[in-house]
CSV table of C-alpha atoms in Angstrom, one decimal:
chain,number,residue,atom,x,y,z
A,1,MET,CA,-59.9,55.0,-92.0
A,2,THR,CA,-60.6,54.4,-95.6
A,3,PRO,CA,-60.1,50.8,-97.0
A,4,GLU,CA,-56.5,50.2,-97.7
A,5,SER,CA,-55.6,50.1,-101.3
A,6,HIS,CA,-52.7,48.3,-102.9
A,7,SER,CA,-49.5,50.2,-103.5
A,8,LEU,CA,-49.1,51.9,-106.8
A,9,THR,CA,-45.7,50.3,-107.2
A,10,GLY,CA,-44.0,47.1,-106.0
A,11,THR,CA,-45.5,43.6,-106.0
A,12,ASP,CA,-49.1,44.7,-105.6
A,13,ASP,CA,-49.6,46.2,-109.1
A,14,PRO,CA,-52.9,48.1,-109.3
A,15,ARG,CA,-53.0,47.4,-113.1
A,16,SER,CA,-53.9,43.8,-112.3
A,17,GLY,CA,-57.2,45.0,-110.8
A,18,PRO,CA,-59.0,47.9,-109.1
A,19,PRO,CA,-57.9,48.7,-105.6
A,20,PRO,CA,-60.2,47.4,-102.8
A,21,GLY,CA,-63.1,49.7,-102.3
A,22,CYS,CA,-62.5,51.5,-105.6
A,23,PRO,CA,-65.2,51.1,-108.3
A,24,ALA,CA,-63.8,50.3,-111.6
A,25,HIS,CA,-64.4,53.1,-114.1
A,26,GLY,CA,-62.7,51.5,-117.1
A,27,SER,CA,-60.6,54.7,-117.4
A,28,GLY,CA,-57.3,53.0,-117.2
A,29,PRO,CA,-55.5,49.8,-116.1
A,30,GLY,CA,-57.0,48.6,-112.9
A,31,GLY,CA,-59.9,51.0,-113.2
A,32,LEU,CA,-57.6,53.9,-112.0
A,33,ARG,CA,-58.5,57.4,-113.2
A,34,ARG,CA,-56.2,59.2,-115.6
A,35,LEU,CA,-55.0,62.8,-114.9
A,36,TYR,CA,-54.6,63.4,-118.7
A,37,GLY,CA,-56.6,63.0,-121.8
A,38,PRO,CA,-60.3,63.6,-122.5
A,39,GLU,CA,-61.4,62.3,-119.1
A,40,ALA,CA,-59.3,64.9,-117.3
A,41,GLU,CA,-60.5,68.1,-119.1
A,42,ASP,CA,-62.0,69.3,-115.8
A,43,LEU,CA,-59.4,68.5,-113.2
A,44,GLU,CA,-61.3,70.3,-110.4
A,45,GLU,CA,-64.3,68.1,-110.9
A,46,LEU,CA,-62.1,65.0,-111.2
A,47,TYR,CA,-60.3,65.7,-107.9
A,48,GLU,CA,-63.6,66.0,-106.1
A,49,GLU,CA,-64.7,62.7,-107.6
A,50,LEU,CA,-61.5,61.1,-106.4
A,51,ARG,CA,-62.0,62.6,-103.0
A,52,ASP,CA,-65.4,61.0,-102.8
A,53,GLU,CA,-64.1,57.7,-103.9
A,54,HIS,CA,-60.9,57.4,-102.0
A,55,GLY,CA,-60.6,60.1,-99.4
A,56,PRO,CA,-57.7,62.5,-98.9
A,57,VAL,CA,-55.2,60.3,-100.9
A,58,ALA,CA,-56.1,58.7,-104.2
A,59,PRO,CA,-54.4,56.5,-106.8
A,60,VAL,CA,-54.2,57.9,-110.3
A,61,LEU,CA,-52.4,57.4,-113.6
A,62,LEU,CA,-50.1,59.9,-115.3
A,63,HIS,CA,-49.3,60.0,-119.0
A,64,ASP,CA,-48.4,56.6,-120.4
A,65,ASP,CA,-50.4,55.2,-117.5
A,66,VAL,CA,-47.6,55.6,-115.0
A,67,PRO,CA,-49.0,55.1,-111.5
A,68,MET,CA,-48.9,57.9,-108.9
A,69,TRP,CA,-50.7,59.0,-105.8
A,70,VAL,CA,-52.4,62.5,-105.6
A,71,VAL,CA,-52.7,64.0,-102.2
A,72,LEU,CA,-56.1,65.8,-101.9
A,73,GLY,CA,-56.4,66.6,-98.2
A,74,HIS,CA,-55.0,69.8,-96.7
A,75,ALA,CA,-53.6,68.1,-93.5
A,76,GLU,CA,-52.2,65.2,-95.5
A,77,ASN,CA,-50.4,67.6,-97.9
A,78,MET,CA,-48.9,69.5,-95.0
A,79,HIS,CA,-47.8,66.3,-93.3
A,80,MET,CA,-46.1,65.2,-96.5
A,81,VAL,CA,-44.1,68.4,-97.1
A,82,ARG,CA,-43.2,68.7,-93.5
A,83,SER,CA,-41.9,65.2,-93.0
A,84,PRO,CA,-38.5,65.0,-94.7
A,85,SER,CA,-37.7,61.7,-92.9
A,86,GLN,CA,-40.6,60.0,-94.8
A,87,PHE,CA,-40.8,61.9,-98.1
A,88,CYS,CA,-38.3,63.6,-100.3
A,89,ARG,CA,-38.1,65.3,-103.7
A,90,ASP,CA,-35.4,63.0,-105.2
A,91,SER,CA,-37.0,61.2,-108.2
A,92,ARG,CA,-34.0,58.9,-108.4
A,93,ILE,CA,-35.8,56.6,-105.8
A,94,TRP,CA,-39.1,56.6,-107.8
A,95,THR,CA,-39.9,52.9,-108.5
A,96,PRO,CA,-41.6,53.4,-111.9
A,97,LEU,CA,-38.5,55.4,-113.1
A,98,LEU,CA,-36.2,52.6,-111.8
A,99,GLU,CA,-38.3,50.0,-113.6
A,100,GLY,CA,-38.2,51.8,-116.9
A,101,MET,CA,-41.9,52.7,-117.0
A,102,VAL,CA,-41.1,56.4,-117.4
A,103,LYS,CA,-39.5,56.9,-120.8
A,104,PRO,CA,-37.0,59.7,-121.5
A,105,ASP,CA,-39.5,61.5,-123.7
A,106,HIS,CA,-42.3,61.4,-121.1
A,107,PRO,CA,-44.3,64.7,-121.3
A,108,LEU,CA,-43.7,65.4,-117.6
A,109,MET,CA,-40.0,64.6,-117.6
A,110,PRO,CA,-39.0,68.3,-117.2
A,111,HIS,CA,-40.9,68.3,-113.9
A,112,ILE,CA,-39.6,64.9,-112.9
A,113,ALA,CA,-36.0,64.7,-113.9
A,114,TRP,CA,-33.6,65.2,-111.0
A,115,GLU,CA,-31.3,68.2,-111.0
A,116,PRO,CA,-28.6,69.3,-108.5
A,117,ILE,CA,-30.6,72.2,-107.2
A,118,CYS,CA,-32.1,73.0,-103.8
A,119,SER,CA,-35.6,72.0,-104.9
A,120,TYR,CA,-34.5,68.4,-105.2
A,121,ALA,CA,-31.6,68.1,-102.7
A,122,GLU,CA,-31.8,66.7,-99.2
A,123,GLY,CA,-29.8,66.9,-96.0
A,124,ASP,CA,-26.6,68.9,-95.9
A,125,GLU,CA,-26.6,69.5,-99.6
A,126,HIS,CA,-30.0,71.0,-99.4
A,127,LEU,CA,-28.9,73.2,-96.5
A,128,ARG,CA,-25.9,74.5,-98.5
A,129,LEU,CA,-27.8,75.3,-101.7
A,130,ARG,CA,-31.0,76.6,-100.0
A,131,GLY,CA,-28.9,78.7,-97.7
A,132,ALA,CA,-27.2,80.4,-100.7
A,133,VAL,CA,-30.6,81.2,-102.3
A,134,THR,CA,-32.2,82.5,-99.2
A,135,GLY,CA,-29.1,84.4,-98.2
A,136,ALA,CA,-29.0,86.2,-101.6
A,137,MET,CA,-32.8,86.9,-101.3
A,138,SER,CA,-32.3,88.5,-97.9
A,139,THR,CA,-30.2,91.2,-99.6
A,140,ILE,CA,-32.9,92.4,-101.9
A,141,ASP,CA,-34.0,96.0,-101.3
A,142,HIS,CA,-37.8,95.4,-101.2
A,143,ARG,CA,-38.6,99.1,-101.0
A,144,GLY,CA,-36.5,99.8,-104.1
A,145,ILE,CA,-38.1,96.8,-105.9
A,146,ARG,CA,-41.6,98.2,-105.1
A,147,ARG,CA,-40.6,101.4,-106.8
A,148,TYR,CA,-39.4,99.5,-109.8
A,149,ILE,CA,-42.6,97.4,-109.9
A,150,ASN,CA,-44.6,100.7,-110.0
A,151,ARG,CA,-42.5,102.2,-112.7
A,152,SER,CA,-42.7,99.0,-114.8
A,153,THR,CA,-46.4,98.9,-114.4
A,154,GLN,CA,-46.7,102.5,-115.7
A,155,ARG,CA,-44.4,101.7,-118.7
A,156,LEU,CA,-46.6,98.7,-119.6
A,157,VAL,CA,-49.9,100.7,-119.2
A,158,ASN,CA,-48.4,103.5,-121.3
A,159,GLN,CA,-48.2,101.0,-124.2
A,160,PHE,CA,-52.0,100.6,-124.4
A,161,CYS,CA,-53.6,103.3,-122.3
A,162,GLU,CA,-54.4,105.5,-125.3
A,163,GLN,CA,-56.2,102.7,-127.2
A,164,GLY,CA,-58.9,102.3,-124.6
A,165,ARG,CA,-58.7,98.5,-124.7
A,166,ALA,CA,-56.1,95.8,-123.9
A,167,ASP,CA,-55.5,92.1,-123.0
A,168,LEU,CA,-54.3,92.2,-119.4
A,169,VAL,CA,-52.8,88.7,-119.7
A,170,GLY,CA,-50.7,89.1,-122.9
A,171,GLN,CA,-49.9,92.8,-122.4
A,172,PHE,CA,-49.5,93.0,-118.7
A,173,ALA,CA,-49.6,89.9,-116.5
A,174,GLU,CA,-47.1,88.0,-118.6
A,175,HIS,CA,-44.7,90.9,-118.9
A,176,LEU,CA,-44.6,92.6,-115.4
A,177,PRO,CA,-43.0,89.6,-113.6
A,178,MET,CA,-40.4,89.1,-116.3
A,179,ALA,CA,-39.4,92.8,-116.2
A,180,VAL,CA,-39.1,92.7,-112.4
A,181,MET,CA,-37.2,89.4,-112.2
A,182,CYS,CA,-34.7,90.5,-114.8
A,183,GLU,CA,-34.0,93.6,-112.7
A,184,ILE,CA,-33.6,91.5,-109.5
A,185,LEU,CA,-31.3,89.0,-111.2
A,186,GLY,CA,-29.2,91.8,-112.6
A,187,MET,CA,-30.0,91.5,-116.4
A,188,PRO,CA,-32.6,94.2,-117.1
A,189,GLU,CA,-31.2,94.5,-120.7
A,190,GLU,CA,-32.4,90.9,-121.4
A,191,TYR,CA,-36.0,91.8,-120.7
A,192,ASN,CA,-37.9,92.0,-124.0
A,193,ASP,CA,-40.8,90.4,-125.9
A,194,ARG,CA,-38.5,87.5,-127.0
A,195,MET,CA,-37.6,86.6,-123.4
A,196,VAL,CA,-41.3,86.6,-122.4
A,197,GLN,CA,-42.3,84.5,-125.5
A,198,ALA,CA,-39.5,82.0,-125.0
A,199,THR,CA,-40.4,81.5,-121.3
A,200,ARG,CA,-44.1,81.0,-122.2
A,201,ASP,CA,-43.2,78.6,-125.0
A,202,MET,CA,-41.0,76.6,-122.7
A,203,LEU,CA,-43.7,76.4,-120.0
A,204,ARG,CA,-46.3,75.3,-122.6
A,205,GLY,CA,-44.0,72.5,-123.8
A,206,SER,CA,-44.5,73.2,-127.5
A,207,GLU,CA,-42.5,71.9,-130.4
A,208,THR,CA,-40.1,74.8,-130.0
A,209,ALA,CA,-39.7,74.5,-126.3
A,210,ILE,CA,-36.2,73.1,-126.5
A,211,ALA,CA,-35.0,76.0,-128.6
A,212,SER,CA,-36.8,78.4,-126.2
A,213,HIS,CA,-35.1,76.7,-123.2
A,214,GLY,CA,-31.7,77.2,-124.9
A,215,TYR,CA,-32.5,80.9,-125.4
A,216,VAL,CA,-33.3,81.5,-121.7
A,217,MET,CA,-30.4,79.4,-120.5
A,218,GLY,CA,-28.0,81.3,-122.8
A,219,ALA,CA,-29.1,84.6,-121.2
A,220,LEU,CA,-28.6,83.2,-117.7
A,221,GLN,CA,-25.1,81.8,-118.6
A,222,ARG,CA,-24.0,85.2,-120.0
A,223,LEU,CA,-25.2,86.8,-116.8
A,224,THR,CA,-23.2,84.3,-114.7
A,225,GLU,CA,-20.0,84.9,-116.6
A,226,ARG,CA,-20.5,88.7,-116.5
A,227,ARG,CA,-21.1,88.8,-112.7
A,228,ARG,CA,-18.2,86.4,-112.0
A,229,ALA,CA,-15.9,88.9,-113.7
A,230,GLU,CA,-17.7,92.1,-112.6
A,231,PRO,CA,-19.8,91.6,-109.4
A,232,GLY,CA,-22.6,94.0,-108.7
A,233,ASP,CA,-25.2,94.4,-106.0
A,234,ASP,CA,-27.9,92.2,-107.6
A,235,PHE,CA,-29.2,88.8,-106.7
A,236,THR,CA,-26.7,86.9,-109.0
A,237,SER,CA,-23.7,88.6,-107.4
A,238,GLN,CA,-24.9,87.9,-103.9
A,239,LEU,CA,-25.6,84.2,-104.8
A,240,MET,CA,-21.9,84.0,-106.0
A,241,ALA,CA,-20.6,85.7,-102.9
A,242,HIS,CA,-22.3,83.4,-100.5
A,243,PRO,CA,-20.0,81.2,-98.3
A,244,ALA,CA,-21.6,78.2,-99.9
A,245,ARG,CA,-19.3,78.9,-102.9
A,246,LEU,CA,-21.6,77.7,-105.7
A,247,THR,CA,-20.0,76.8,-109.0
A,248,ASP,CA,-21.0,78.6,-112.2
A,249,ASP,CA,-23.1,75.7,-113.2
A,250,GLU,CA,-24.9,75.7,-109.8
A,251,VAL,CA,-25.4,79.5,-110.1
A,252,THR,CA,-26.9,79.2,-113.6
A,253,LYS,CA,-29.3,76.4,-112.6
A,254,HIS,CA,-30.5,78.2,-109.5
A,255,LEU,CA,-31.0,81.4,-111.6
A,256,TRP,CA,-33.2,79.3,-113.9
A,257,LEU,CA,-35.1,77.9,-111.0
A,258,VAL,CA,-35.8,81.3,-109.4
A,259,LEU,CA,-36.7,82.9,-112.7
A,260,MET,CA,-39.1,80.1,-113.8
A,261,ALA,CA,-40.8,79.6,-110.5
A,262,ALA,CA,-41.3,83.3,-109.8
A,263,TYR,CA,-42.3,84.1,-113.3
A,264,GLU,CA,-45.0,81.5,-113.8
A,265,ALA,CA,-46.4,81.8,-110.3
A,266,THR,CA,-46.6,85.6,-110.4
A,267,ALA,CA,-48.0,85.8,-114.0
A,268,ASN,CA,-50.8,83.4,-113.0
A,269,LEU,CA,-51.4,85.2,-109.7
A,270,ILE,CA,-51.8,88.7,-111.3
A,271,ALA,CA,-54.1,87.3,-114.0
A,272,ASN,CA,-56.3,85.5,-111.4
A,273,VAL,CA,-56.6,88.6,-109.2
A,274,LEU,CA,-57.5,90.9,-112.1
A,275,ARG,CA,-60.1,88.4,-113.3
A,276,MET,CA,-61.7,88.2,-109.8
A,277,VAL,CA,-61.8,92.0,-109.7
A,278,LEU,CA,-63.4,92.3,-113.1
A,279,THR,CA,-65.9,89.5,-112.8
A,280,ASP,CA,-67.1,89.6,-109.2
A,281,PRO,CA,-69.0,92.8,-108.4
A,282,ARG,CA,-68.8,92.2,-104.7
A,283,PHE,CA,-65.0,91.7,-104.9
A,284,ARG,CA,-64.7,95.0,-106.8
A,285,ALA,CA,-67.0,96.8,-104.4
A,286,GLN,CA,-65.0,95.7,-101.4
A,287,LEU,CA,-61.8,97.0,-103.0
A,288,LYS,CA,-63.3,100.3,-103.9
A,289,GLY,CA,-65.1,100.7,-100.6
A,290,GLY,CA,-62.0,100.0,-98.5
A,291,GLN,CA,-63.4,96.8,-96.9
A,292,MET,CA,-60.6,94.9,-98.7
A,293,THR,CA,-57.0,95.8,-99.6
A,294,VAL,CA,-55.1,94.5,-102.7
A,295,PRO,CA,-52.9,92.3,-100.5
A,296,GLU,CA,-56.0,90.7,-99.0
A,297,ALA,CA,-57.4,90.2,-102.5
A,298,VAL,CA,-54.1,88.4,-103.4
A,299,GLU,CA,-54.4,86.1,-100.5
A,300,GLN,CA,-58.0,85.2,-101.4
A,301,SER,CA,-56.9,84.4,-104.9
A,302,LEU,CA,-54.1,82.2,-103.5
A,303,TRP,CA,-56.8,80.1,-101.8
A,304,ASP,CA,-59.3,80.0,-104.7
A,305,GLU,CA,-56.9,79.8,-107.7
A,306,PRO,CA,-53.4,79.0,-106.7
A,307,PRO,CA,-50.7,79.7,-109.4
A,308,PHE,CA,-49.7,76.0,-109.4
A,309,SER,CA,-52.3,73.3,-109.1
A,310,THR,CA,-49.9,70.5,-108.2
A,311,VAL,CA,-46.2,70.1,-107.7
A,312,PHE,CA,-44.2,67.2,-109.1
A,313,ALA,CA,-43.5,65.4,-106.9
A,314,TYR,CA,-42.6,63.8,-103.5
A,315,TYR,CA,-41.4,60.3,-103.1
A,316,ALA,CA,-41.7,57.9,-100.2
A,317,LYS,CA,-38.3,57.1,-98.6
A,318,GLN,CA,-39.8,54.2,-96.6
A,319,ASP,CA,-43.0,52.2,-96.2
A,320,THR,CA,-45.5,54.4,-94.5
A,321,GLU,CA,-49.2,55.5,-94.3
A,322,LEU,CA,-50.8,58.7,-95.4
A,323,GLY,CA,-54.5,59.5,-95.4
A,324,GLY,CA,-55.4,55.9,-94.6
A,325,LYS,CA,-53.5,54.5,-97.6
A,326,ARG,CA,-50.5,52.2,-97.5
A,327,ILE,CA,-47.6,54.0,-99.2
A,328,ARG,CA,-44.7,51.8,-100.3
A,329,LYS,CA,-41.1,52.9,-100.4
A,330,GLY,CA,-40.4,54.4,-103.9
A,331,ASP,CA,-44.0,55.5,-104.5
A,332,GLY,CA,-44.6,58.9,-106.0
A,333,LEU,CA,-47.0,61.5,-104.6
A,334,LEU,CA,-48.3,64.7,-106.2
A,335,PHE,CA,-48.4,67.7,-103.9
A,336,GLY,CA,-52.1,68.6,-104.4
A,337,ILE,CA,-52.2,72.4,-103.9
A,338,ALA,CA,-55.5,73.2,-105.6
A,339,PRO,CA,-57.5,70.2,-104.2
A,340,GLY,CA,-55.9,70.7,-100.8
A,341,ASN,CA,-57.0,74.4,-100.7
A,342,VAL,CA,-60.7,73.3,-101.1
A,343,ASP,CA,-60.6,70.4,-98.7
A,344,PRO,CA,-64.1,70.5,-97.1
A,345,ARG,CA,-62.5,69.8,-93.7
A,346,VAL,CA,-60.8,73.2,-93.7
A,347,ARG,CA,-63.2,75.0,-96.0
A,348,PRO,CA,-66.7,73.7,-95.5
A,349,ASP,CA,-68.1,76.9,-97.2
A,350,LEU,CA,-66.0,77.9,-100.2
A,351,SER,CA,-67.8,81.2,-100.4
A,352,ALA,CA,-66.5,82.2,-97.0
A,353,ASN,CA,-64.0,85.1,-96.8
A,354,MET,CA,-60.4,83.9,-96.4
A,355,GLN,CA,-58.8,87.3,-96.1
A,356,GLY,CA,-55.8,87.4,-93.8
A,357,ASN,CA,-55.6,83.6,-93.7
A,358,ARG,CA,-52.2,82.4,-95.0
A,359,SER,CA,-52.6,78.7,-94.3
A,360,HIS,CA,-53.2,77.9,-98.0
A,361,LEU,CA,-50.8,75.6,-99.8
A,362,ALA,CA,-49.9,77.9,-102.7
A,363,PHE,CA,-46.3,78.4,-101.6
A,364,GLY,CA,-45.8,74.9,-100.2
A,365,GLY,CA,-44.3,74.2,-96.8
A,366,GLY,CA,-41.6,72.5,-94.9
A,367,PRO,CA,-37.9,72.5,-96.1
A,368,HIS,CA,-38.9,73.2,-99.7
A,369,GLU,CA,-41.3,76.1,-99.0
A,370,CYS,CA,-41.0,78.8,-101.7
A,371,PRO,CA,-38.3,81.2,-100.6
A,372,GLY,CA,-39.4,83.9,-103.0
A,373,GLN,CA,-43.1,84.2,-102.0
A,374,ASP,CA,-42.7,87.7,-100.7
A,375,ILE,CA,-41.4,88.8,-104.1
A,376,ALA,CA,-44.4,87.2,-105.8
A,377,ARG,CA,-46.8,88.9,-103.4
A,378,GLY,CA,-45.0,92.3,-103.9
A,379,ILE,CA,-45.2,92.2,-107.7
A,380,ALA,CA,-48.9,91.3,-107.6
A,381,ASP,CA,-49.8,93.8,-104.8
A,382,VAL,CA,-48.1,96.8,-106.3
A,383,GLY,CA,-48.8,95.9,-109.9
A,384,VAL,CA,-52.5,95.3,-109.5
A,385,ASP,CA,-52.9,98.3,-107.2
A,386,ALA,CA,-51.0,100.6,-109.7
A,387,LEU,CA,-52.9,99.4,-112.7
A,388,LEU,CA,-56.4,99.9,-111.0
A,389,ALA,CA,-55.3,103.3,-109.9
A,390,ARG,CA,-54.3,104.2,-113.4
A,391,LEU,CA,-57.4,102.7,-115.1
A,392,PRO,CA,-60.2,103.0,-112.5
A,393,ASP,CA,-62.9,102.4,-115.0
A,394,VAL,CA,-61.4,99.2,-116.5
A,395,ARG,CA,-64.1,96.6,-117.3
A,396,LEU,CA,-64.3,93.2,-118.9
A,397,ASP,CA,-64.7,93.4,-122.7
A,398,CYS,CA,-66.3,90.0,-123.2
A,399,ALA,CA,-68.8,87.7,-121.5
A,400,GLU,CA,-67.3,85.9,-118.4
A,401,GLU,CA,-68.2,82.5,-119.9
A,402,ASP,CA,-66.1,83.3,-122.9
A,403,LEU,CA,-62.8,83.3,-120.9
A,404,SER,CA,-60.7,80.3,-121.4
A,405,TRP,CA,-57.8,78.6,-119.7
A,406,ARG,CA,-54.8,76.5,-120.8
A,407,GLN,CA,-54.8,73.7,-118.2
A,408,SER,CA,-52.4,71.0,-117.3
A,409,ILE,CA,-51.8,68.9,-114.2
A,410,ALA,CA,-49.3,71.5,-113.0
A,411,SER,CA,-51.1,74.8,-113.5
A,412,ARG,CA,-54.2,76.6,-114.9
A,413,HIS,CA,-53.2,79.6,-117.0
A,414,LEU,CA,-55.8,82.2,-118.2
A,415,VAL,CA,-55.4,82.6,-122.0
A,416,ALA,CA,-56.6,86.2,-122.3
A,417,LEU,CA,-58.4,88.9,-120.3
A,418,PRO,CA,-59.8,91.5,-122.7
A,419,VAL,CA,-60.7,94.8,-121.1
A,420,ARG,CA,-62.0,98.2,-122.1
A,421,PHE,CA,-61.7,101.6,-120.5
A,422,GLU,CA,-61.7,105.3,-121.4
A,423,PRO,CA,-58.5,106.2,-123.2
A,424,LYS,CA,-55.9,107.7,-120.9
A,425,PRO,CA,-52.8,109.8,-121.7
A,426,THR,CA,-49.4,108.3,-121.2
A,427,GLN,CA,-47.4,109.3,-118.1
A,428,ASP,CA,-43.8,110.2,-117.7
A,429,VAL,CA,-42.1,107.3,-116.0
A,430,THR,CA,-38.5,108.7,-116.2
A,431,VAL,CA,-38.9,110.9,-113.2
A,432,LYS,CA,-38.7,108.9,-110.0
A,433,PRO,CA,-41.7,109.6,-107.7
A,434,GLY,CA,-41.2,111.4,-104.5
A,435,LEU,CA,-38.0,113.3,-105.4
A,436,ASN,CA,-39.4,116.8,-104.6
A,437,MET,CA,-41.8,115.9,-101.9
A,438,VAL,CA,-39.7,117.5,-99.1
A,439,PRO,CA,-39.1,121.2,-99.5
A,440,THR,CA,-35.6,122.6,-99.4
A,441,GLN,CA,-34.5,123.2,-95.8
A,442,ARG,CA,-33.9,126.8,-94.7
A,443,PRO,CA,-31.7,128.2,-91.9
A,444,SER,CA,-33.2,127.7,-88.5
A,445,TRP,CA,-33.5,131.5,-88.0
A,446,HIS,CA,-35.5,132.0,-91.2
A,447,VAL,CA,-38.5,129.7,-91.0
A,448,THR,CA,-41.1,131.9,-92.7
A,449,SER,CA,-42.3,131.9,-96.3
A,450,ALA,CA,-40.8,134.2,-98.8
A,451,PRO,CA,-41.7,137.9,-98.0
A,452,ARG,CA,-44.5,139.4,-100.1
A,453,THR,CA,-43.8,142.4,-102.4
A,454,PRO,CA,-44.8,145.5,-100.4
A,455,ALA,CA,-47.8,147.4,-101.8
A,456,PRO,CA,-46.8,150.7,-103.5
A,457,GLN,CA,-47.1,153.8,-101.2
A,458,PRO,CA,-48.5,157.1,-102.3
A,459,ALA,CA,-45.8,159.7,-103.1
A,460,GLN,CA,-45.0,162.0,-100.2
A,461,PRO,CA,-44.3,165.7,-100.7
A,462,GLN,CA,-40.6,166.4,-100.7
A,463,PRO,CA,-39.4,169.1,-98.2
A,464,HIS,CA,-37.2,171.9,-99.4
A,465,PRO,CA,-33.6,170.8,-99.5
A,466,VAL,CA,-31.5,171.8,-96.5
A,467,PRO,CA,-27.8,171.7,-96.2
A,468,ALA,CA,-26.6,168.2,-95.6
A,469,ALA,CA,-25.1,167.5,-92.3
A,470,ALA,CA,-22.1,165.4,-91.8
A,471,PRO,CA,-23.1,161.7,-91.8
A,472,GLN,CA,-23.2,160.1,-88.4
A,473,ALA,CA,-22.6,156.5,-87.7
A,474,GLN,CA,-25.8,154.7,-86.9
A,475,PRO,CA,-25.9,151.8,-84.5
A,476,PRO,CA,-26.9,148.5,-86.1
A,477,GLN,CA,-30.6,147.9,-85.9
A,478,PRO,CA,-31.8,144.4,-85.1
A,479,ALA,CA,-33.6,142.6,-87.8
A,480,GLN,CA,-37.3,143.1,-87.6
A,481,ALA,CA,-39.0,139.8,-87.0
A,482,THR,CA,-41.5,138.8,-89.6
A,483,ARG,CA,-44.8,137.2,-88.8
A,484,PRO,CA,-44.5,133.5,-89.2
A,485,SER,CA,-46.7,131.9,-91.9
A,486,GLN,CA,-48.8,128.9,-91.4
A,487,PRO,CA,-46.7,125.7,-91.7
A,488,GLU,CA,-47.3,123.6,-94.8
A,489,ARG,CA,-49.9,121.0,-94.1
A,490,ARG,CA,-48.3,117.5,-93.8
A,491,PRO,CA,-50.0,114.6,-95.7
A,492,SER,CA,-52.2,112.5,-93.4
A,493,ALA,CA,-50.9,109.3,-92.0
A,494,LEU,CA,-53.1,107.3,-94.3
A,495,ARG,CA,-51.9,109.1,-97.4
A,496,ARG,CA,-48.2,108.6,-96.3
A,497,LEU,CA,-48.9,104.9,-95.8
A,498,VAL,CA,-50.5,104.6,-99.2
A,499,ARG,CA,-47.5,106.4,-100.8
A,500,TRP,CA,-45.1,104.1,-99.0
A,501,TRP,CA,-47.0,101.0,-100.0
A,502,ARG,CA,-47.0,102.0,-103.7
A,503,GLY,CA,-43.3,102.5,-103.6
A,504,TYR,CA,-43.3,106.3,-103.4
């Protein structure tokens, strides 16, 4: 057990002095380390320093020096998310918020503010809202969506394949998830550069983020109104038709939740996988040599570079203990995905292969585990596979050390991934793949190939004409059987599997 530290909230205010056993760094009140500002430019290194100082649960400060715990241990994170009797996602019980320490304009307020959606709800209300979301997702045609992912990938590649160079973040990873999610939600006409730019602007929290949020919400509200009047077979219509009977406001808010979570997570995932392929020769060799599949590469990336670094936040419903620390009722805790994935107790060797191991924290766990993780995996699997098949000679067009990330507490987003390749011609994506793979069926009594044209025969001498005899009826002759041709060779099982996986 590590030495017990004072609670971050309540009567034992850590700002009055450093927690017992914690060396004072002078970084913030009480010697606590800040997760923002110049001291937090390298959060990965900071998390490891906190792990060495405090163990699997460490006290930290958010913007404006608001106290918080960050959970660094894999087991401790899993215990927190799987213990709804002890921890919840309802920020309305967070002590610093109740005491006025968190101002309305706090930079992290969009992550903290409570909303009547399944991500924050508890008990019966959570079951009602979560049941509607998972029920609507269960109706998605995953095979059809894989075809759509493949066609969307080809459309995006067509836009730059003739140039021989591209930015696979700005021209691919940030666009493919939005195109697919607009199709799933039932608003493919809303997918365009403006929608992508507005979403990215909103996630960055820039000066125009409020206007961008209004643009995205406007599109979702129009979709809700349209599907209420004219239901279809898309996710939105299924969400409305669920027995939970969501109101239009609840439908719109959950559409926003699904779109934002799926978009940001999948865009980061695609960029991270492509970066690993382009910068790690062993990784690329394993893919080309068949020792690794794209889905296995995706899982490895989810361990090493999860799309979200942390999730805001969980809150203690009662006094408890976690990772040897005394947690008071009303304390807030960050779900530490990135530091938990590299916990030395579960990954003593970070270079070890994690293929096939899905015990990472990338999609959470417990009642609030991400319900759309299979969609994110599908977009990344099919999209990356189709792009590498289309551009097999793609290579990084800059030094690896020149790559940069836009980092926050919540996520680490690759800014750009410049690549170069031999120019390729565009492909026709209007014809759906696989339409003419099966030949037209013939009658069961005619199973041969088309008869060949008979070779010309030499002319025979004609006999002298004789008087024609009266014609006699001839009995019908049975059709002469033709020699059956060799049956058309069927694609191998491996080729049929690859076609199915790519959505063909």
